[in-house]
XYZ file of C-alpha atoms in Angstrom:
623
model
C 76.516 94.807 -0.777
C 75.254 92.171 1.250
C 76.394 93.699 4.534
C 74.556 96.848 3.649
C 71.423 94.717 3.023
C 72.339 93.253 6.140
C 72.560 96.159 8.079
C 68.834 97.281 6.870
C 66.480 96.820 10.193
C 62.582 96.228 8.902
C 61.037 99.527 9.001
C 64.290 100.605 6.740
C 63.209 97.509 4.318
C 59.409 98.709 4.567
C 60.582 102.186 3.861
C 62.323 101.266 0.551
C 59.151 99.259 -0.835
C 56.976 101.996 -0.117
C 59.124 103.879 -2.267
C 59.808 101.512 -4.645
C 55.538 101.201 -5.228
C 55.451 105.419 -5.113
C 57.750 105.343 -7.727
C 55.516 103.491 -9.872
C 52.923 105.087 -9.720
C 53.651 108.118 -12.062
C 55.731 105.296 -13.985
C 52.315 103.316 -13.958
C 50.460 106.358 -15.004
C 53.156 107.716 -17.923
C 52.923 103.596 -19.245
C 49.333 103.670 -19.307
C 48.740 107.291 -21.326
C 51.535 105.949 -23.702
C 49.013 102.871 -25.124
C 45.955 105.291 -24.989
C 45.152 106.658 -28.464
C 44.501 110.486 -27.158
C 44.496 113.694 -29.360
C 47.009 114.834 -26.863
C 50.418 113.382 -27.040
C 51.252 111.641 -23.588
C 53.898 114.279 -22.246
C 50.428 116.995 -23.049
C 48.569 114.328 -20.881
C 50.945 114.036 -18.344
C 50.843 117.968 -18.205
C 47.414 118.096 -17.783
C 46.958 115.434 -14.570
C 50.431 117.145 -12.968
C 48.668 119.040 -10.463
C 47.220 115.334 -9.656
C 50.371 113.320 -8.734
C 50.961 114.737 -5.275
C 47.705 113.578 -3.944
C 48.263 110.440 -5.835
C 51.358 109.889 -4.085
C 49.795 111.080 -0.669
C 47.149 108.941 -1.132
C 48.699 105.662 -2.257
C 51.535 105.663 0.608
C 48.440 105.807 2.915
C 46.869 102.841 1.049
C 50.018 100.687 0.943
C 50.853 101.478 4.530
C 46.844 100.882 5.465
C 46.845 97.619 3.104
C 49.970 96.384 4.359
C 51.438 95.588 1.041
C 54.993 97.467 1.870
C 54.953 95.143 5.266
C 55.341 91.748 2.671
C 58.909 90.396 2.913
C 59.834 89.453 -0.413
C 60.667 86.093 0.412
C 56.589 85.966 1.105
C 55.125 87.639 -1.894
C 52.879 85.103 -2.698
C 49.266 84.554 -2.266
C 47.694 86.648 -0.192
C 50.456 89.257 -1.197
C 49.635 89.654 -4.598
C 45.584 90.019 -4.105
C 46.317 93.120 -1.346
C 48.676 94.169 -4.598
C 45.308 93.657 -6.594
C 43.066 95.884 -3.828
C 45.832 98.316 -4.144
C 45.317 98.795 -7.751
C 41.960 98.785 -7.948
C 42.276 101.618 -4.869
C 45.020 103.741 -6.550
C 42.726 103.617 -9.919
C 39.507 104.829 -8.299
C 41.464 107.709 -6.724
C 43.123 108.624 -9.763
C 39.730 109.030 -11.389
C 38.139 110.933 -7.928
C 41.183 113.419 -8.158
C 40.721 113.756 -12.337
C 36.735 114.448 -11.522
C 37.832 117.013 -9.001
C 40.334 119.209 -10.794
C 38.262 118.842 -13.989
C 40.657 116.630 -16.151
C 39.284 115.171 -18.651
C 40.591 111.245 -19.421
C 38.828 108.515 -20.468
C 37.590 105.748 -18.717
C 39.923 102.972 -20.092
C 43.064 104.662 -18.799
C 42.010 104.740 -15.264
C 41.396 100.822 -15.660
C 45.083 100.205 -17.724
C 46.276 102.184 -15.304
C 45.451 100.305 -12.284
C 46.395 96.982 -14.464
C 50.099 98.469 -14.875
C 50.594 99.032 -11.545
C 50.110 95.476 -10.363
C 52.186 94.756 -13.313
C 54.733 96.302 -12.321
C 54.761 95.927 -8.266
C 54.903 92.469 -8.419
C 57.650 92.097 -10.888
C 59.488 95.218 -8.794
C 59.060 92.580 -5.570
C 60.488 89.286 -8.071
C 63.130 90.946 -9.355
C 64.071 92.735 -6.109
C 64.261 88.917 -4.142
C 66.169 87.685 -7.696
C 68.796 90.556 -6.978
C 68.846 89.905 -2.784
C 68.920 86.765 -3.445
C 72.082 86.682 -6.342
C 74.084 88.810 -3.491
C 73.468 86.055 -0.955
C 74.990 83.148 -3.524
C 77.425 84.293 -4.224
C 78.742 86.642 -0.646
C 77.133 83.402 1.189
C 78.182 79.384 0.387
C 74.885 77.120 0.068
C 74.931 73.861 1.013
C 73.295 72.189 -2.054
C 70.771 69.226 -1.278
C 68.872 66.663 -3.073
C 65.342 65.944 -2.379
C 64.372 62.144 -1.976
C 60.406 62.295 -2.657
C 58.637 64.408 -5.274
C 55.339 64.432 -3.459
C 53.631 66.635 -1.665
C 55.911 66.440 0.934
C 58.794 66.950 -1.348
C 57.064 69.569 -3.383
C 56.784 72.345 -0.509
C 59.850 71.667 0.964
C 61.987 72.462 -1.898
C 59.513 75.458 -2.407
C 59.830 76.814 1.289
C 64.075 76.055 0.881
C 64.133 78.077 -2.034
C 64.050 81.492 0.274
C 66.587 80.178 2.392
C 69.753 81.801 2.879
C 72.070 78.522 3.196
C 70.065 75.964 1.605
C 69.810 75.422 -2.013
C 67.993 72.577 -3.654
C 68.917 71.036 -6.959
C 66.785 68.174 -7.186
C 64.686 65.414 -7.214
C 64.974 61.936 -6.829
C 61.677 59.524 -6.698
C 60.945 56.188 -7.275
C 57.885 56.786 -8.695
C 58.699 56.407 -12.947
C 55.779 58.779 -13.998
C 57.756 61.518 -11.973
C 61.272 60.933 -13.186
C 62.306 63.333 -16.121
C 60.003 66.118 -15.454
C 59.881 69.557 -13.441
C 58.604 69.975 -10.275
C 58.636 73.184 -8.219
C 61.264 73.771 -11.055
C 63.313 70.752 -10.667
C 64.334 67.625 -12.305
C 63.375 64.630 -10.701
C 65.524 62.068 -11.432
C 65.932 57.894 -10.857
C 67.516 57.335 -7.182
C 69.607 54.383 -8.873
C 71.598 57.662 -10.758
C 72.038 59.014 -7.068
C 76.041 58.466 -6.909
C 76.289 60.424 -10.290
C 74.055 62.900 -9.440
C 75.982 63.853 -6.004
C 79.128 63.861 -7.924
C 78.084 66.133 -10.814
C 75.861 68.184 -9.060
C 78.370 68.998 -5.906
C 75.222 67.610 -3.401
C 76.433 67.372 0.349
C 73.121 66.556 1.460
C 70.115 64.506 1.144
C 66.041 65.516 2.796
C 64.199 62.329 3.029
C 60.547 63.882 2.125
C 58.897 60.426 2.257
C 56.773 60.649 5.631
C 54.609 58.244 4.735
C 57.402 55.136 4.305
C 57.670 53.543 7.395
C 60.941 53.513 9.574
C 62.503 50.936 9.039
C 62.322 51.869 4.721
C 63.730 55.521 5.703
C 66.408 54.237 7.971
C 67.535 51.560 4.919
C 67.351 54.568 2.224
C 69.344 56.470 4.914
C 72.292 54.053 5.864
C 72.467 53.485 2.113
C 73.469 57.595 1.545
C 75.350 57.808 4.063
C 77.537 54.924 3.201
C 77.863 57.230 -0.115
C 79.664 60.053 2.648
C 76.237 61.758 2.322
C 74.763 63.639 5.540
C 70.796 62.303 5.445
C 67.879 64.052 7.192
C 64.167 62.762 6.947
C 61.573 65.071 7.421
C 58.519 64.364 9.592
C 55.259 64.445 8.123
C 53.013 67.744 9.003
C 50.688 65.035 11.277
C 53.693 64.910 13.523
C 54.550 68.320 13.725
C 51.000 69.419 15.184
C 51.184 66.613 17.209
C 48.786 64.452 15.460
C 51.377 61.447 15.350
C 54.217 61.194 17.400
C 57.321 62.064 15.679
C 59.628 59.142 17.032
C 57.590 56.020 16.123
C 57.893 53.771 19.219
C 56.763 50.125 19.537
C 54.303 48.710 21.368
C 56.075 46.483 24.072
C 55.551 43.062 23.401
C 55.036 40.240 26.196
C 57.566 37.897 26.305
C 55.197 35.274 27.330
C 54.016 35.228 23.337
C 57.373 34.411 21.892
C 57.435 30.893 24.569
C 55.188 28.982 22.262
C 53.864 27.317 25.186
C 51.612 28.177 28.279
C 53.417 30.046 30.877
C 53.896 28.277 34.378
C 51.829 29.590 36.815
C 53.442 31.556 39.657
C 51.654 31.545 42.935
C 54.121 29.526 45.749
C 51.348 28.959 47.595
C 52.641 26.541 50.798
C 56.087 27.489 49.727
C 55.996 30.767 50.959
C 56.259 30.003 54.245
C 60.000 29.299 53.605
C 60.614 32.830 53.060
C 57.332 34.397 55.461
C 58.831 35.791 58.263
C 62.023 35.305 57.543
C 65.655 37.806 57.160
C 66.471 37.441 53.399
C 69.176 38.367 51.242
C 69.570 39.027 47.692
C 72.125 39.572 46.010
C 72.749 41.566 42.720
C 69.055 42.566 43.557
C 68.909 45.871 41.319
C 69.694 43.136 37.951
C 66.902 41.763 35.981
C 66.613 38.530 37.879
C 67.529 39.587 41.430
C 64.905 42.327 41.236
C 62.360 39.874 40.354
C 63.357 37.872 42.926
C 62.568 40.494 45.057
C 59.457 41.065 44.100
C 58.329 37.788 44.327
C 60.204 37.352 47.465
C 58.205 40.720 48.907
C 54.993 39.195 48.803
C 55.584 36.190 51.049
C 55.978 39.151 53.518
C 59.666 38.161 54.592
C 60.642 40.249 57.876
C 63.355 41.636 56.576
C 64.942 42.298 53.060
C 68.500 43.088 52.115
C 69.208 43.844 48.783
C 72.597 43.457 48.049
C 73.914 45.191 44.653
C 77.166 47.099 43.470
C 75.583 48.760 41.049
C 74.418 51.944 42.730
C 71.788 53.421 40.350
C 70.218 49.685 39.948
C 70.107 49.214 43.654
C 68.391 53.035 44.291
C 65.808 52.004 41.270
C 64.814 48.733 43.288
C 65.007 49.900 46.141
C 62.511 52.692 45.360
C 60.208 50.155 43.062
C 60.039 48.317 47.082
C 59.762 50.419 49.302
C 56.540 51.948 49.332
C 55.063 47.815 48.733
C 57.385 46.885 51.978
C 55.839 49.734 53.788
C 52.490 48.385 53.160
C 53.411 44.659 53.899
C 55.773 46.238 57.056
C 58.740 44.600 55.919
C 61.831 46.450 56.427
C 64.114 47.008 53.102
C 67.589 47.156 53.688
C 69.941 48.554 50.708
C 73.607 47.418 50.954
C 76.196 48.862 48.231
C 79.053 46.834 47.586
C 80.433 43.082 46.488
C 80.442 39.625 47.313
C 83.970 39.542 46.433
C 84.414 41.884 49.665
C 84.449 38.747 52.560
C 85.092 41.409 55.788
C 81.913 43.332 54.113
C 79.571 39.835 53.835
C 80.187 39.097 57.581
C 79.048 42.266 58.830
C 75.959 42.309 56.527
C 75.200 38.568 57.190
C 75.946 38.063 61.434
C 74.265 41.679 62.464
C 71.411 40.918 60.296
C 70.454 37.489 61.464
C 69.852 36.308 57.937
C 68.304 33.467 57.617
C 67.995 32.479 53.601
C 70.488 33.795 51.089
C 68.926 34.006 47.266
C 72.897 34.309 45.259
C 71.798 35.966 42.077
C 74.784 38.669 41.704
C 76.906 37.035 38.119
C 78.536 38.807 35.172
C 76.454 36.771 32.904
C 77.150 38.552 29.169
C 79.113 35.502 27.576
C 80.960 37.944 24.977
C 81.802 40.513 27.928
C 82.904 37.700 30.250
C 84.796 36.330 27.355
C 86.932 39.498 26.958
C 87.297 39.881 30.912
C 88.086 37.065 31.872
C 89.750 37.783 35.684
C 86.847 39.867 36.018
C 83.952 37.187 35.196
C 85.710 34.444 37.251
C 86.313 37.217 40.298
C 82.905 38.167 40.183
C 81.116 34.887 39.674
C 83.615 31.820 41.321
C 84.872 33.733 44.046
C 82.348 35.826 44.787
C 79.798 32.816 45.560
C 82.682 31.164 47.238
C 82.793 34.267 49.689
C 79.132 34.009 49.811
C 78.361 30.725 50.738
C 81.357 30.199 52.794
C 80.569 32.808 54.649
C 76.772 31.878 55.237
C 77.395 28.933 56.355
C 80.020 30.551 58.938
C 76.940 32.918 59.454
C 74.456 30.024 60.266
C 72.536 30.826 57.404
C 69.476 27.890 57.101
C 69.048 28.379 53.171
C 71.463 29.567 49.801
C 69.879 29.152 46.900
C 72.457 29.623 43.823
C 71.251 31.033 40.731
C 73.186 29.233 37.921
C 72.496 29.008 33.948
C 72.301 26.328 31.642
C 75.801 27.680 29.951
C 77.205 25.938 32.949
C 76.518 22.628 31.199
C 79.981 21.491 29.452
C 81.127 24.684 28.515
C 82.414 26.184 25.955
C 82.730 30.014 27.417
C 84.469 31.767 30.596
C 81.268 32.797 31.477
C 79.430 28.943 31.546
C 82.943 27.884 33.459
C 82.954 30.734 35.609
C 78.916 29.369 36.839
C 80.080 25.855 36.507
C 82.400 26.387 39.003
C 80.678 28.297 41.547
C 78.206 25.236 41.311
C 80.915 22.873 42.033
C 81.931 24.989 45.280
C 78.588 25.499 46.188
C 78.186 21.459 46.231
C 81.578 21.178 47.926
C 79.999 23.633 50.844
C 76.878 21.102 50.472
C 78.697 18.472 51.440
C 80.429 19.319 54.288
C 77.726 21.842 56.020
C 75.854 20.606 59.037
C 73.438 23.684 59.319
C 72.922 25.560 55.933
C 71.129 23.726 53.300
C 72.957 24.705 50.517
C 71.201 24.084 46.578
C 71.855 25.232 42.951
C 68.675 25.721 40.472
C 69.988 26.077 36.729
C 68.098 27.488 33.866
C 68.340 28.841 30.501
C 67.463 32.114 28.912
C 65.455 34.497 29.976
C 63.183 36.789 28.199
C 63.185 40.294 28.625
C 66.038 40.255 30.907
C 69.135 42.302 30.630
C 71.184 41.119 27.224
C 67.571 38.766 26.161
C 67.514 38.883 22.660
C 64.103 40.312 22.700
C 64.800 43.219 24.285
C 68.137 43.469 21.525
C 65.792 42.835 18.888
C 63.375 45.329 19.735
C 66.121 48.208 20.117
C 67.340 47.235 16.110
C 63.790 47.280 15.113
C 63.558 51.088 16.708
C 66.589 52.072 14.624
C 65.101 50.672 11.271
C 67.083 47.234 11.127
C 68.719 44.788 10.443
C 68.505 42.193 13.586
C 71.061 40.156 13.976
C 71.332 36.551 14.464
C 74.746 34.797 14.618
C 73.655 31.689 12.726
C 70.579 30.434 11.441
C 70.541 27.092 13.908
C 71.107 28.786 17.015
C 68.462 27.232 19.396
C 67.836 28.301 23.609
C 65.410 27.433 25.810
C 63.486 30.336 27.370
C 61.248 31.032 30.315
C 59.788 34.593 31.237
C 61.760 36.472 34.351
C 58.614 36.009 36.142
C 58.180 32.133 35.776
C 61.771 31.357 36.425
C 61.920 32.805 39.352
C 58.877 31.294 40.978
C 60.541 28.044 39.763
C 63.874 28.803 41.709
C 61.969 29.926 44.546
C 59.854 26.910 45.202
C 62.815 24.766 44.119
C 65.054 26.690 46.915
C 61.940 26.130 49.527
C 62.046 22.076 48.297
C 65.723 21.540 48.852
C 67.525 19.478 51.676
C 71.047 20.145 50.195
C 73.441 19.687 47.615
C 70.947 19.361 44.471
C 71.186 20.608 41.190
C 67.834 21.113 40.037
C 66.861 21.701 36.366
C 63.767 23.968 35.504
C 61.626 22.472 32.412
C 61.985 24.752 30.117
C 60.053 23.429 27.535
C 61.135 22.895 23.575
C 64.238 25.028 22.439
C 63.161 27.791 20.250
C 65.282 28.714 16.875
C 66.086 32.325 17.455
C 66.189 33.163 13.584
C 62.154 32.057 14.119
C 61.847 34.209 17.037
C 63.647 37.397 15.280
C 60.623 36.831 12.419
C 57.637 36.677 15.540
C 59.761 40.197 17.460
C 59.408 41.980 13.846
C 55.917 40.929 13.276
C 54.871 41.521 16.286
C 56.068 44.795 15.826
C 53.572 45.388 12.794
C 56.526 45.152 10.363
C 57.488 42.062 7.503
C 60.951 40.409 6.920
C 62.737 41.917 4.032
C 64.426 38.523 2.336
C 64.877 36.995 -0.989
C 61.236 35.956 -1.294
C 60.033 39.163 -0.149
C 62.415 41.992 -0.836
C 59.846 44.735 -0.380
C 59.976 43.608 3.291
C 60.591 46.240 6.307
C 63.232 44.489 7.934
C 66.258 42.441 7.462
C 67.714 39.871 9.466
C 71.437 39.421 8.791
C 73.509 36.602 10.198
C 77.031 37.378 12.396
C 78.245 34.160 12.930
C 78.714 32.256 16.561
C 80.789 34.485 18.846
C 83.777 33.450 21.233
C 82.170 31.051 23.265
C 78.855 30.510 21.774
C 76.951 27.430 21.215
C 74.644 26.698 18.706
C 72.631 24.547 21.570
C 72.355 24.690 25.277
C 71.798 21.331 27.646
C 70.372 21.577 30.779
C 72.237 18.538 32.924
C 75.315 17.155 32.548
C 73.472 13.543 32.355
C 70.077 12.411 31.054
C 69.488 11.631 34.373
C 66.995 13.763 35.569
C 64.556 12.825 39.175
C 61.073 14.365 39.718
C 60.126 16.804 42.239
C 57.018 17.432 43.494
C 56.834 20.473 41.004
C 55.936 18.591 37.355
C 58.455 21.660 35.979
C 61.535 21.297 38.835
C 63.421 18.284 38.051
C 66.616 17.239 40.160
C 70.170 16.188 38.256
C 72.077 13.518 39.054
C 75.802 14.875 38.506
C 78.929 14.137 40.562
C 81.070 16.486 41.799
C 84.536 16.882 42.846
C 86.377 16.081 46.068
C 86.918 18.935 48.626
C 90.979 18.497 47.944
C 90.230 18.903 44.011
C 87.921 22.384 45.033
C 90.655 23.589 47.301
C 93.419 23.376 44.557
C 90.902 25.044 41.633
C 89.731 27.739 43.813
C 93.783 28.310 45.118
C 95.384 28.277 41.960
C 92.539 30.711 40.470
C 93.376 33.512 43.000
C 97.060 33.381 42.581
C 95.966 33.739 39.011
C 93.515 36.438 39.881
C 95.651 38.454 42.253
C 98.826 38.190 39.450
C 96.285 39.560 36.859
C 97.527 35.993 34.798
C 94.713 35.464 32.476
C 96.705 32.586 30.745
C 97.023 30.833 33.925
C 93.617 31.499 35.026
C 92.276 30.307 32.215
C 94.532 27.048 32.349
C 92.961 26.464 35.657
C 89.715 26.651 34.309
C 90.374 23.937 31.581
C 91.982 21.760 34.220
C 88.837 21.306 36.125
C 86.250 21.641 33.704
C 86.273 21.185 29.906
C 89.160 18.959 28.906
C 88.185 14.927 28.715
C 90.961 14.225 31.047
C 89.902 16.438 34.034
C 88.206 15.251 37.130
C 85.452 16.485 36.694
C 85.008 14.327 32.709
C 86.295 11.432 34.534
C 83.963 11.729 37.234
C 80.748 11.835 34.399
C 82.856 9.060 32.197
């Protein structure tokens, strides 16, 4: 039967409904005659009007087609369709009265009224019956997905009504938090409390839940969805009608929050002033130029109008993006941009870049800096951060580069992670070259976390908020130093300009900021509230995940408390000892051998010997 119904085209279905209406004309007439108190019997009266019937059927067909009643689909028979049926019924009654007058058939006027009412009743009822028959056939022969609608408001009610005619979806019930709606029938479906969802799902064999509360905030909708998904249910959310017609975005977008908003202090002025002379008219190479730090270095150096700017980057897409961004500005400033795709761990390529281009200033920002990733991949981290730094620094000295600036990290101070240890070893390698170099000024600039950079907590928090939370914080006591990428890079360039050789510059990053407090600020700045014990109805929950391997509760900027002031109030010079040339050579040799052998344990032993243990040479020097 289902195959036959599906084989019918639109016109065939229209003619079937037209035939039904034509059959209902004599049926309605017989019904009207049967309930009338006429002196003649219904059969005798029917014989009188029999000559009229052919004309009535012809007029009925024309009127039904003209009004479009037979073209209305069964699943759309409501409202306007009923009105058209009423109009058709009135026209048919009028046509019957006119034909009876022409054929001199004397009938009571009330019969025509009763005929119109009977035809309307039978026609509407026939549509309902046909729809139920067709629906029953589909339900029997096509498996339907049983769904639960979360939300019995206006949107949920309209959704249930629309789904009743769907071939493959069967709305079973509502759940709603509103206690006034629980226990009643809405759109023919019962409304239950959300607390009983698990039993409702089992009892009614539900496999999907449709969340129909578009007025609810995105985080709360996400919380509902996660709770339902844990029950093994498929969950879908319905957008609001304002979103469907384009008055609201279908996906809520967070307004970007300016990183400086979370510093809790006034941002540093970013005017280089006279220090820009150290970069103006010179050939400057920036390693890691496609990263968050390196790209900002490139932008600020470009404002100094160097003669040539070399962008050294391992990631092809990152290099392409920064080159495309800077090229228009470089053209206006008459600065030559040279993109270099490669790794600083390759000495031959480094030489081929430095010497032919007569590089005068190198700013080394290339590094693997994500603590958990480097912890999981120690050989790659150590090779890139330590040997890559050593290669670029040594080749810079050989090529006669005037100034080499290493961008380091506060994680290099008494490191507990491979990433921090790699940065400390890189510092020691540069300090060693600084002690033996007559032509190249080697210096290091150490600072903490950069707001908004790749891997920074603020973008992570914003992404988690956009998914509805929770926002993850490792530990309630974690604190970090923060700067915006713009002011950090500005101070790096200022420090590099004032360097004389071998200094470890430390940036004044203000007071440490609680990561928990920062998470709260980001949530509230995004227009949401924090959900906790004091505010159980809040939007976003903060979840504590525990410190990751190699992560500290607090960071330090110097190995000792001795910090010398400089010409800039935000830049200090740390007084720190270094390893001897022989010790650095031994450390690097051991590291190269371990990396070449692919031996992570041996590489970590080298790190532990020279960086971490209380009996290490570096520790004895600081003691």
